[in-house]
PDB file of C-alpha atoms in Angstrom:
ATOM      1  CA  GLN A   1       0.799 -10.313  -9.912  1.00 83.00           C
ATOM      2  CA  LEU A   2       4.144 -11.936 -10.713  1.00 87.00           C
ATOM      3  CA  GLY A   3       4.073 -14.122  -7.614  1.00 90.00           C
ATOM      4  CA  GLY A   4       0.473 -15.225  -8.099  1.00 89.00           C
ATOM      5  CA  ALA A   5       0.853 -15.909 -11.818  1.00 91.00           C
ATOM      6  CA  GLY A   6       4.110 -17.803 -11.353  1.00 92.00           C
ATOM      7  CA  ALA A   7       2.637 -19.895  -8.556  1.00 91.00           C
ATOM      8  CA  ALA A   8      -0.454 -20.696 -10.651  1.00 90.00           C
ATOM      9  CA  ALA A   9       1.796 -21.874 -13.499  1.00 92.00           C
ATOM     10  CA  LEU A  10       3.754 -24.047 -11.051  1.00 89.00           C
ATOM     11  CA  TRP A  11       0.474 -25.483  -9.701  1.00 90.00           C
ATOM     12  CA  ARG A  12      -0.557 -26.509 -13.230  1.00 90.00           C
ATOM     13  CA  MET A  13       2.885 -27.912 -14.065  1.00 90.00           C
ATOM     14  CA  LEU A  14       2.988 -30.053 -10.928  1.00 87.00           C
ATOM     15  CA  ARG A  15      -0.671 -31.102 -11.412  1.00 85.00           C
ATOM     16  CA  LEU A  16      -1.556 -30.418  -7.806  1.00 84.00           C
ATOM     17  CA  LYS A  17      -5.048 -30.781  -6.390  1.00 85.00           C
ATOM     18  CA  GLU A  18      -7.677 -28.155  -7.188  1.00 82.00           C
ATOM     19  CA  ASN A  19      -8.191 -27.218  -3.523  1.00 80.00           C
ATOM     20  CA  ASP A  20      -4.437 -26.477  -3.213  1.00 85.00           C
ATOM     21  CA  ARG A  21      -4.519 -23.824  -5.958  1.00 89.00           C
ATOM     22  CA  THR A  22      -5.380 -20.880  -3.671  1.00 88.00           C
ATOM     23  CA  ILE A  23      -2.736 -21.902  -1.123  1.00 90.00           C
ATOM     24  CA  VAL A  24      -0.045 -22.119  -3.802  1.00 92.00           C
ATOM     25  CA  ILE A  25      -0.999 -18.715  -5.276  1.00 92.00           C
ATOM     26  CA  LEU A  26      -0.993 -17.036  -1.843  1.00 92.00           C
ATOM     27  CA  SER A  27       2.424 -18.550  -1.123  1.00 93.00           C
ATOM     28  CA  GLY A  28       3.745 -17.211  -4.422  1.00 94.00           C
ATOM     29  CA  MET A  29       2.398 -13.743  -3.677  1.00 93.00           C
ATOM     30  CA  SER A  30       4.003 -13.822  -0.226  1.00 94.00           C
ATOM     31  CA  ALA A  31       7.333 -14.970  -1.651  1.00 95.00           C
ATOM     32  CA  VAL A  32       7.660 -12.170  -4.220  1.00 93.00           C
ATOM     33  CA  PHE A  33       6.519  -9.467  -1.766  1.00 92.00           C
ATOM     34  CA  ALA A  34       9.002 -10.713   0.853  1.00 93.00           C
ATOM     35  CA  GLY A  35      11.835 -11.177  -1.629  1.00 92.00           C
ATOM     36  CA  LEU A  36      11.350  -7.685  -3.031  1.00 89.00           C
ATOM     37  CA  PHE A  37      11.190  -5.763   0.256  1.00 89.00           C
ATOM     38  CA  GLY A  38      12.845  -8.117   2.738  1.00 90.00           C
ATOM     39  CA  THR A  39       9.724  -8.053   4.961  1.00 92.00           C
ATOM     40  CA  PRO A  40       8.573 -11.669   5.486  1.00 94.00           C
ATOM     41  CA  LEU A  41       6.007 -10.984   8.236  1.00 94.00           C
ATOM     42  CA  THR A  42       4.424  -8.133   6.270  1.00 95.00           C
ATOM     43  CA  ALA A  43       4.277 -10.239   3.118  1.00 93.00           C
ATOM     44  CA  ALA A  44       2.640 -13.228   4.815  1.00 93.00           C
ATOM     45  CA  PHE A  45       0.032 -11.205   6.707  1.00 91.00           C
ATOM     46  CA  PHE A  46      -0.748  -8.994   3.698  1.00 91.00           C
ATOM     47  CA  VAL A  47      -1.993 -11.934   1.613  1.00 88.00           C
ATOM     48  CA  LEU A  48      -3.675 -13.523   4.624  1.00 87.00           C
ATOM     49  CA  GLU A  49      -5.704 -10.332   5.124  1.00 84.00           C
ATOM     50  CA  PHE A  50      -7.636 -11.030   1.936  1.00 79.00           C
ATOM     51  CA  LYS A  51     -11.177 -12.147   2.752  1.00 67.00           C
ATOM     52  CA  LEU A  52     -10.654 -15.831   2.057  1.00 70.00           C
ATOM     53  CA  GLY A  53     -12.447 -17.512   4.946  1.00 68.00           C
ATOM     54  CA  PHE A  54     -10.977 -18.957   8.114  1.00 68.00           C
ATOM     55  CA  LYS A  55     -10.588 -22.423   6.601  1.00 73.00           C
ATOM     56  CA  VAL A  56      -8.368 -21.169   3.768  1.00 78.00           C
ATOM     57  CA  ILE A  57      -6.416 -18.819   6.046  1.00 80.00           C
ATOM     58  CA  GLY A  58      -5.767 -21.648   8.508  1.00 82.00           C
ATOM     59  CA  ARG A  59      -4.324 -23.826   5.746  1.00 86.00           C
ATOM     60  CA  ALA A  60      -2.351 -20.966   4.176  1.00 88.00           C
ATOM     61  CA  ILE A  61      -0.602 -19.582   7.267  1.00 90.00           C
ATOM     62  CA  LEU A  62       2.338 -22.005   7.375  1.00 92.00           C
ATOM     63  CA  PRO A  63       2.994 -22.163   3.586  1.00 92.00           C
ATOM     64  CA  CYS A  64       2.893 -18.361   3.333  1.00 93.00           C
ATOM     65  CA  PHE A  65       5.319 -17.921   6.221  1.00 94.00           C
ATOM     66  CA  ILE A  66       7.718 -20.552   4.855  1.00 95.00           C
ATOM     67  CA  SER A  67       7.675 -19.084   1.335  1.00 95.00           C
ATOM     68  CA  SER A  68       8.198 -15.555   2.715  1.00 95.00           C
ATOM     69  CA  ILE A  69      11.181 -16.550   4.853  1.00 95.00           C
ATOM     70  CA  VAL A  70      12.791 -18.638   2.095  1.00 95.00           C
ATOM     71  CA  ALA A  71      12.328 -15.823  -0.435  1.00 95.00           C
ATOM     72  CA  THR A  72      13.818 -13.269   1.959  1.00 94.00           C
ATOM     73  CA  LYS A  73      16.868 -15.458   2.635  1.00 94.00           C
ATOM     74  CA  LEU A  74      17.331 -16.202  -1.067  1.00 94.00           C
ATOM     75  CA  SER A  75      17.083 -12.508  -1.997  1.00 92.00           C
ATOM     76  CA  SER A  76      19.610 -11.662   0.687  1.00 91.00           C
ATOM     77  CA  ALA A  77      21.970 -14.349  -0.644  1.00 92.00           C
ATOM     78  CA  LEU A  78      21.624 -12.811  -4.122  1.00 91.00           C
ATOM     79  CA  ALA A  79      22.578  -9.379  -2.688  1.00 87.00           C
ATOM     80  CA  VAL A  80      19.072  -7.881  -2.889  1.00 84.00           C
ATOM     81  CA  ALA A  81      19.096  -5.479   0.054  1.00 80.00           C
ATOM     82  CA  ALA A  82      16.080  -5.334   2.358  1.00 81.00           C
ATOM     83  CA  GLU A  83      14.214  -2.013   2.452  1.00 80.00           C
ATOM     84  CA  THR A  84      15.177  -0.915   5.954  1.00 82.00           C
ATOM     85  CA  VAL A  85      15.603   2.696   7.057  1.00 87.00           C
ATOM     86  CA  HIS A  86      16.748   4.138  10.378  1.00 86.00           C
ATOM     87  CA  ILE A  87      14.569   6.880  11.882  1.00 90.00           C
ATOM     88  CA  SER A  88      17.023   9.349  13.361  1.00 84.00           C
ATOM     89  CA  ASN A  89      14.613  11.373  15.524  1.00 89.00           C
ATOM     90  CA  ILE A  90      11.349  10.216  17.103  1.00 92.00           C
ATOM     91  CA  ASN A  91       9.087  12.691  18.872  1.00 90.00           C
ATOM     92  CA  THR A  92       8.455  12.052  22.565  1.00 91.00           C
ATOM     93  CA  LEU A  93       5.138  10.312  23.186  1.00 89.00           C
ATOM     94  CA  THR A  94       3.014  13.093  24.694  1.00 93.00           C
ATOM     95  CA  PHE A  95      -0.617  14.187  24.319  1.00 94.00           C
ATOM     96  CA  SER A  96       0.573  16.905  21.954  1.00 94.00           C
ATOM     97  CA  THR A  97       2.397  14.367  19.773  1.00 95.00           C
ATOM     98  CA  ILE A  98      -0.639  12.062  19.710  1.00 94.00           C
ATOM     99  CA  ALA A  99      -2.870  14.991  18.693  1.00 95.00           C
ATOM    100  CA  LYS A 100      -0.492  15.859  15.852  1.00 96.00           C
ATOM    101  CA  ILE A 101      -0.398  12.219  14.723  1.00 95.00           C
ATOM    102  CA  ILE A 102      -4.218  12.112  14.676  1.00 94.00           C
ATOM    103  CA  ILE A 103      -4.288  15.268  12.515  1.00 96.00           C
ATOM    104  CA  LEU A 104      -1.671  13.697  10.228  1.00 96.00           C
ATOM    105  CA  SER A 105      -3.861  10.572  10.038  1.00 94.00           C
ATOM    106  CA  LEU A 106      -6.866  12.658   8.969  1.00 94.00           C
ATOM    107  CA  GLY A 107      -4.755  14.194   6.207  1.00 95.00           C
ATOM    108  CA  LEU A 108      -3.549  10.756   5.099  1.00 95.00           C
ATOM    109  CA  SER A 109      -7.139   9.485   5.049  1.00 92.00           C
ATOM    110  CA  ILE A 110      -8.222  12.282   2.683  1.00 93.00           C
ATOM    111  CA  LEU A 111      -5.087  11.794   0.583  1.00 95.00           C
ATOM    112  CA  GLY A 112      -5.729   8.040   0.381  1.00 92.00           C
ATOM    113  CA  ARG A 113      -9.234   8.530  -0.975  1.00 90.00           C
ATOM    114  CA  LEU A 114      -8.062  11.085  -3.536  1.00 92.00           C
ATOM    115  CA  MET A 115      -5.211   8.817  -4.627  1.00 93.00           C
ATOM    116  CA  CYS A 116      -7.444   5.762  -5.059  1.00 89.00           C
ATOM    117  CA  LEU A 117      -9.967   7.905  -6.934  1.00 90.00           C
ATOM    118  CA  ALA A 118      -7.219   9.154  -9.255  1.00 91.00           C
ATOM    119  CA  PHE A 119      -5.838   5.657  -9.850  1.00 89.00           C
ATOM    120  CA  HIS A 120      -9.248   4.158 -10.650  1.00 85.00           C
ATOM    121  CA  LYS A 121     -11.112   6.980 -12.368  1.00 87.00           C
ATOM    122  CA  THR A 122      -8.307   8.096 -14.706  1.00 88.00           C
ATOM    123  CA  GLY A 123      -8.278   4.673 -16.350  1.00 83.00           C
ATOM    124  CA  HIS A 124     -12.067   4.564 -16.618  1.00 84.00           C
ATOM    125  CA  LEU A 125     -12.114   8.045 -18.153  1.00 87.00           C
ATOM    126  CA  MET A 126      -9.462   7.242 -20.747  1.00 86.00           C
ATOM    127  CA  THR A 127     -11.169   3.973 -21.664  1.00 84.00           C
ATOM    128  CA  ARG A 128     -14.439   5.803 -22.198  1.00 86.00           C
ATOM    129  CA  LEU A 129     -12.826   8.549 -24.278  1.00 85.00           C
ATOM    130  CA  ILE A 130     -10.456   6.326 -26.306  1.00 86.00           C
ATOM    131  CA  SER A 131     -11.739   2.835 -27.063  1.00 84.00           C
ATOM    132  CA  ASN A 132      -8.630   1.702 -28.991  1.00 87.00           C
ATOM    133  CA  ALA A 133      -6.201   0.210 -26.442  1.00 86.00           C
ATOM    134  CA  PHE A 134      -3.079   0.853 -28.560  1.00 90.00           C
ATOM    135  CA  LEU A 135      -3.997   4.502 -29.139  1.00 91.00           C
ATOM    136  CA  ARG A 136      -4.795   4.911 -25.440  1.00 89.00           C
ATOM    137  CA  THR A 137      -1.384   3.524 -24.447  1.00 90.00           C
ATOM    138  CA  ALA A 138       0.423   5.719 -26.981  1.00 91.00           C
ATOM    139  CA  LEU A 139      -1.385   8.839 -25.761  1.00 91.00           C
ATOM    140  CA  ALA A 140      -0.620   8.046 -22.100  1.00 90.00           C
ATOM    141  CA  ALA A 141       3.039   7.450 -22.994  1.00 90.00           C
ATOM    142  CA  ALA A 142       3.154  10.831 -24.744  1.00 93.00           C
ATOM    143  CA  VAL A 143       1.674  12.486 -21.644  1.00 92.00           C
ATOM    144  CA  ILE A 144       4.302  10.838 -19.420  1.00 92.00           C
ATOM    145  CA  VAL A 145       7.105  11.965 -21.762  1.00 93.00           C
ATOM    146  CA  ALA A 146       5.727  15.530 -21.763  1.00 95.00           C
ATOM    147  CA  LEU A 147       5.374  15.600 -17.970  1.00 94.00           C
ATOM    148  CA  THR A 148       8.913  14.255 -17.567  1.00 95.00           C
ATOM    149  CA  ALA A 149      10.247  16.990 -19.871  1.00 95.00           C
ATOM    150  CA  ILE A 150       8.390  19.647 -17.862  1.00 94.00           C
ATOM    151  CA  VAL A 151       9.703  18.325 -14.529  1.00 93.00           C
ATOM    152  CA  GLY A 152      13.236  18.068 -15.915  1.00 92.00           C
ATOM    153  CA  ASP A 153      14.242  14.712 -14.385  1.00 90.00           C
ATOM    154  CA  MET A 154      12.931  11.140 -14.064  1.00 91.00           C
ATOM    155  CA  ARG A 155      12.467  10.786 -10.321  1.00 91.00           C
ATOM    156  CA  TYR A 156       8.668  10.389 -10.719  1.00 93.00           C
ATOM    157  CA  ASN A 157       8.986   7.734 -13.435  1.00 90.00           C
ATOM    158  CA  SER A 158      10.327   4.987 -11.185  1.00 84.00           C
ATOM    159  CA  SER A 159       8.458   3.018  -8.537  1.00 85.00           C
ATOM    160  CA  GLY A 160       9.276   5.757  -6.022  1.00 89.00           C
ATOM    161  CA  MET A 161      11.073   3.749  -3.322  1.00 91.00           C
ATOM    162  CA  SER A 162      14.179   5.939  -3.497  1.00 91.00           C
ATOM    163  CA  MET A 163      12.014   9.054  -2.999  1.00 94.00           C
ATOM    164  CA  ALA A 164      10.317   7.411  -0.013  1.00 95.00           C
ATOM    165  CA  ILE A 165      13.681   6.662   1.608  1.00 93.00           C
ATOM    166  CA  ILE A 166      14.879  10.225   1.009  1.00 94.00           C
ATOM    167  CA  ALA A 167      11.638  11.504   2.592  1.00 95.00           C
ATOM    168  CA  VAL A 168      12.279   9.365   5.699  1.00 95.00           C
ATOM    169  CA  GLU A 169      15.657  11.068   5.842  1.00 93.00           C
ATOM    170  CA  GLY A 170      13.725  14.350   6.102  1.00 93.00           C
ATOM    171  CA  LYS A 171      13.946  15.621   2.519  1.00 94.00           C
ATOM    172  CA  ALA A 172      10.966  16.165   0.217  1.00 95.00           C
ATOM    173  CA  ASP A 173       9.417  18.890  -1.919  1.00 94.00           C
ATOM    174  CA  TRP A 174       5.841  19.970  -1.197  1.00 94.00           C
ATOM    175  CA  PHE A 175       4.688  18.886  -4.680  1.00 94.00           C
ATOM    176  CA  ASP A 176       6.326  15.419  -4.689  1.00 95.00           C
ATOM    177  CA  PHE A 177       3.236  13.486  -3.578  1.00 96.00           C
ATOM    178  CA  ILE A 178       0.994  15.356  -6.048  1.00 96.00           C
ATOM    179  CA  LEU A 179       3.225  14.670  -9.050  1.00 96.00           C
ATOM    180  CA  LYS A 180       3.753  11.035  -8.027  1.00 95.00           C
ATOM    181  CA  ILE A 181      -0.029  10.502  -7.950  1.00 95.00           C
ATOM    182  CA  ILE A 182      -0.394  12.100 -11.407  1.00 94.00           C
ATOM    183  CA  PHE A 183       2.448  10.092 -12.980  1.00 94.00           C
ATOM    184  CA  THR A 184       1.179   6.821 -11.500  1.00 93.00           C
ATOM    185  CA  ALA A 185      -2.472   7.481 -12.442  1.00 92.00           C
ATOM    186  CA  VAL A 186      -1.553   8.170 -16.086  1.00 92.00           C
ATOM    187  CA  THR A 187       0.669   5.066 -16.214  1.00 90.00           C
ATOM    188  CA  LEU A 188      -2.115   2.866 -14.833  1.00 89.00           C
ATOM    189  CA  ALA A 189      -4.586   4.479 -17.255  1.00 87.00           C
ATOM    190  CA  ALA A 190      -2.341   3.327 -20.107  1.00 84.00           C
ATOM    191  CA  GLY A 191      -3.193  -0.243 -19.140  1.00 78.00           C
ATOM    192  CA  LEU A 192       0.106  -0.981 -17.414  1.00 73.00           C
ATOM    193  CA  LYS A 193      -1.333  -2.636 -14.310  1.00 67.00           C
ATOM    194  CA  GLY A 194       0.742  -3.233 -11.215  1.00 63.00           C
ATOM    195  CA  GLY A 195       3.043  -0.896  -9.369  1.00 76.00           C
ATOM    196  CA  GLU A 196       0.540   0.514  -6.883  1.00 86.00           C
ATOM    197  CA  ILE A 197       2.042  -0.476  -3.537  1.00 89.00           C
ATOM    198  CA  VAL A 198       5.464   1.181  -3.899  1.00 91.00           C
ATOM    199  CA  PRO A 199       3.993   4.430  -5.306  1.00 93.00           C
ATOM    200  CA  THR A 200       1.724   4.389  -2.248  1.00 94.00           C
ATOM    201  CA  PHE A 201       4.852   4.196  -0.062  1.00 95.00           C
ATOM    202  CA  CYS A 202       6.286   7.187  -1.950  1.00 95.00           C
ATOM    203  CA  VAL A 203       3.112   9.285  -1.783  1.00 97.00           C
ATOM    204  CA  GLY A 204       2.603   8.571   1.927  1.00 97.00           C
ATOM    205  CA  ALA A 205       6.234   9.240   2.860  1.00 97.00           C
ATOM    206  CA  THR A 206       6.543  12.520   0.933  1.00 97.00           C
ATOM    207  CA  PHE A 207       3.181  13.781   2.208  1.00 98.00           C
ATOM    208  CA  GLY A 208       4.080  12.820   5.788  1.00 97.00           C
ATOM    209  CA  CYS A 209       7.468  14.528   5.497  1.00 97.00           C
ATOM    210  CA  ILE A 210       5.885  17.841   4.419  1.00 97.00           C
ATOM    211  CA  PHE A 211       2.608  17.850   6.364  1.00 97.00           C
ATOM    212  CA  GLY A 212       4.128  16.304   9.494  1.00 96.00           C
ATOM    213  CA  GLY A 213       6.876  18.926   9.460  1.00 94.00           C
ATOM    214  CA  ILE A 214       4.229  21.672   9.282  1.00 96.00           C
ATOM    215  CA  LEU A 215       2.506  20.136  12.318  1.00 96.00           C
ATOM    216  CA  GLY A 216       5.749  20.218  14.301  1.00 95.00           C
ATOM    217  CA  LEU A 217       6.676  16.532  14.046  1.00 96.00           C
ATOM    218  CA  ASP A 218      10.145  15.501  12.954  1.00 96.00           C
ATOM    219  CA  SER A 219       9.983  15.352   9.146  1.00 96.00           C
ATOM    220  CA  GLY A 220      11.697  11.978   8.781  1.00 95.00           C
ATOM    221  CA  PHE A 221       9.642  10.433  11.573  1.00 96.00           C
ATOM    222  CA  ALA A 222       6.407  11.798  10.044  1.00 97.00           C
ATOM    223  CA  ALA A 223       7.461  10.412   6.643  1.00 97.00           C
ATOM    224  CA  ALA A 224       7.742   6.915   8.147  1.00 96.00           C
ATOM    225  CA  LEU A 225       4.281   7.315   9.695  1.00 97.00           C
ATOM    226  CA  GLY A 226       2.953   8.520   6.344  1.00 97.00           C
ATOM    227  CA  LEU A 227       4.411   5.549   4.472  1.00 96.00           C
ATOM    228  CA  VAL A 228       2.935   2.990   6.869  1.00 96.00           C
ATOM    229  CA  GLY A 229      -0.326   4.888   7.367  1.00 95.00           C
ATOM    230  CA  LEU A 230      -1.203   5.389   3.707  1.00 95.00           C
ATOM    231  CA  PHE A 231      -0.432   1.731   2.997  1.00 93.00           C
ATOM    232  CA  CYS A 232      -2.849   0.783   5.787  1.00 91.00           C
ATOM    233  CA  CYS A 233      -5.522   3.217   4.616  1.00 88.00           C
ATOM    234  CA  THR A 234      -5.486   2.238   0.937  1.00 89.00           C
ATOM    235  CA  THR A 235      -5.219  -1.535   1.428  1.00 87.00           C
ATOM    236  CA  ASN A 236      -7.307  -2.095   4.599  1.00 86.00           C
ATOM    237  CA  SER A 237      -4.387  -4.057   6.039  1.00 87.00           C
ATOM    238  CA  PRO A 238      -3.879  -2.934   9.667  1.00 89.00           C
ATOM    239  CA  VAL A 239      -1.970  -6.011  10.835  1.00 91.00           C
ATOM    240  CA  SER A 240       0.494  -6.195   7.944  1.00 92.00           C
ATOM    241  CA  SER A 241       0.928  -2.399   8.098  1.00 94.00           C
ATOM    242  CA  VAL A 242       2.127  -2.574  11.711  1.00 95.00           C
ATOM    243  CA  PHE A 243       4.563  -5.338  10.731  1.00 95.00           C
ATOM    244  CA  LEU A 244       5.683  -3.199   7.776  1.00 95.00           C
ATOM    245  CA  GLY A 245       6.602  -0.416  10.206  1.00 95.00           C
ATOM    246  CA  ILE A 246       8.546  -2.833  12.404  1.00 95.00           C
ATOM    247  CA  GLU A 247      10.419  -4.548   9.568  1.00 94.00           C
ATOM    248  CA  MET A 248      11.295  -1.336   7.717  1.00 93.00           C
ATOM    249  CA  PHE A 249      11.957   1.026  10.632  1.00 94.00           C
ATOM    250  CA  GLY A 250      12.494  -1.129  13.727  1.00 91.00           C
ATOM    251  CA  PHE A 251      10.665  -1.398  17.059  1.00 92.00           C
ATOM    252  CA  SER A 252      11.472   2.097  18.344  1.00 92.00           C
ATOM    253  CA  ALA A 253       8.405   3.692  16.710  1.00 92.00           C
ATOM    254  CA  LEU A 254       6.033   0.733  17.228  1.00 94.00           C
ATOM    255  CA  PRO A 255       3.515   2.573  19.493  1.00 94.00           C
ATOM    256  CA  TYR A 256       3.205   5.342  16.907  1.00 95.00           C
ATOM    257  CA  PHE A 257       2.667   2.884  14.055  1.00 96.00           C
ATOM    258  CA  ILE A 258      -0.106   1.198  16.042  1.00 95.00           C
ATOM    259  CA  ILE A 259      -1.834   4.551  16.681  1.00 94.00           C
ATOM    260  CA  VAL A 260      -1.636   5.583  13.019  1.00 95.00           C
ATOM    261  CA  CYS A 261      -2.816   2.206  11.715  1.00 93.00           C
ATOM    262  CA  ILE A 262      -5.782   2.041  14.102  1.00 91.00           C
ATOM    263  CA  PHE A 263      -6.984   5.526  13.161  1.00 90.00           C
ATOM    264  CA  LEU A 264      -6.457   5.053   9.449  1.00 90.00           C
ATOM    265  CA  TRP A 265      -8.109   1.645   9.462  1.00 87.00           C
ATOM    266  CA  LEU A 266     -11.162   3.185  11.168  1.00 85.00           C
ATOM    267  CA  LEU A 267     -11.129   6.044   8.646  1.00 82.00           C
ATOM    268  CA  SER A 268     -10.631   3.822   5.598  1.00 77.00           C
ATOM    269  CA  ALA A 269     -13.714   3.847   3.375  1.00 67.00           C
ATOM    270  CA  ASN A 270     -13.470   0.212   2.233  1.00 61.00           C
ATOM    271  CA  ASN A 271     -12.870   1.334  -1.355  1.00 61.00           C
ATOM    272  CA  GLY A 272      -9.087   1.269  -1.549  1.00 68.00           C
ATOM    273  CA  LEU A 273      -6.638  -0.262  -4.011  1.00 72.00           C
ATOM    274  CA  PHE A 274      -7.694  -3.849  -3.325  1.00 70.00           C
ATOM    275  CA  GLU A 275     -11.139  -5.305  -2.801  1.00 67.00           C
ATOM    276  CA  ASN A 276     -12.148  -8.357  -0.770  1.00 61.00           C
ATOM    277  CA  ARG A 277     -10.112  -7.460   2.292  1.00 58.00           C
ATOM    278  CA  PHE A 278     -10.743  -9.175   5.633  1.00 57.00           C
ATOM    279  CA  PHE A 279     -10.564  -6.100   7.894  1.00 57.00           C
ATOM    280  CA  LYS A 280     -13.275  -3.665   6.829  1.00 65.00           C
ATOM    281  CA  SER A 281     -13.658  -0.391   8.717  1.00 61.00           C
ATOM    282  CA  PRO A 282     -16.521  -0.866  11.234  1.00 61.00           C
ATOM    283  CA  ILE A 283     -17.481   2.810  10.869  1.00 58.00           C
ATOM    284  CA  PHE A 284     -17.880   2.899   7.106  1.00 55.00           C
ATOM    285  CA  SER A 285     -19.254  -0.648   6.923  1.00 53.00           C
ATOM    286  CA  ARG A 286     -22.064   0.442   9.255  1.00 52.00           C
ATOM    287  CA  ILE A 287     -22.694   3.623   7.257  1.00 48.00           C
ATOM    288  CA  ARG A 288     -22.823   1.693   3.989  1.00 51.00           C
ATOM    289  CA  LYS A 289     -25.168  -0.879   5.520  1.00 51.00           C
ATOM    290  CA  GLN A 290     -27.520   1.883   6.671  1.00 51.00           C
ATOM    291  CA  GLU A 291     -27.450   3.485   3.213  1.00 51.00           C
ATOM    292  CA  THR A 292     -28.263   0.148   1.580  1.00 49.00           C
ATOM    293  CA  THR A 293     -31.148  -0.419   3.994  1.00 52.00           C
ATOM    294  CA  LYS A 294     -32.586   3.050   3.259  1.00 55.00           C
ATOM    295  CA  ALA A 295     -32.257   2.484  -0.486  1.00 51.00           C
ATOM    296  CA  ARG A 296     -34.335  -0.688  -0.197  1.00 54.00           C
TER     297      ARG A 296
END
């Protein structure tokens, strides 16, 4: 939101051509994403995976890459550390490990749908029950304060990146992903839009740490798979998700990231956090098409 809005303001200030507006906005989105996380390839491909048409994508590729790289270098020069984590233990690639990763992917797919449902429906419910926006925000704030007092600390109030990193180090409580979904859903219901991607990292990492450990995978390794996998599932962004795994965790787990992203892209129901994505799941697109045909 910040990158797109800032780029749109710059486009108006410089009085650029109308057909350059989309390119400038995409470049701004790429720049802020890359500057924030230190992941230029992920940032560029994430915005290019919006369903914009091949003509727009072709024109936007170079500007998005340049803005992402410049933003990453500038953030680094300003001492903004890139979000990189070392995975200490990676399970050996065997049929047993692949089976466990597939089961983990199924769990992430269900979790992704529940999370998106919570994020979207909580806001709709509160809007229907309380029409006054100021009262709705005040009530949601009171709920957050009460939940924070019950929990006893503020770890669920932040974006959640620190919790995600701790999970990749192999430490998480079984209820972390549940509480993070609740806190984020109430915050979004208050009308405070934005802040969905990093909470998704947190939810995926903490769930992967716990559920992957139960399956017999290394907890930290499973947390990394959960972070990348849930991002893929809820955004329909298989290409940028693989690059996210590489840029955050290195090349050592690349085959595993590819397996998780392929399965979760196929299992994604095309109703995630963001609409108008280029890569729609062929399975659910076919099912939806059949349902539409029957309805007619």
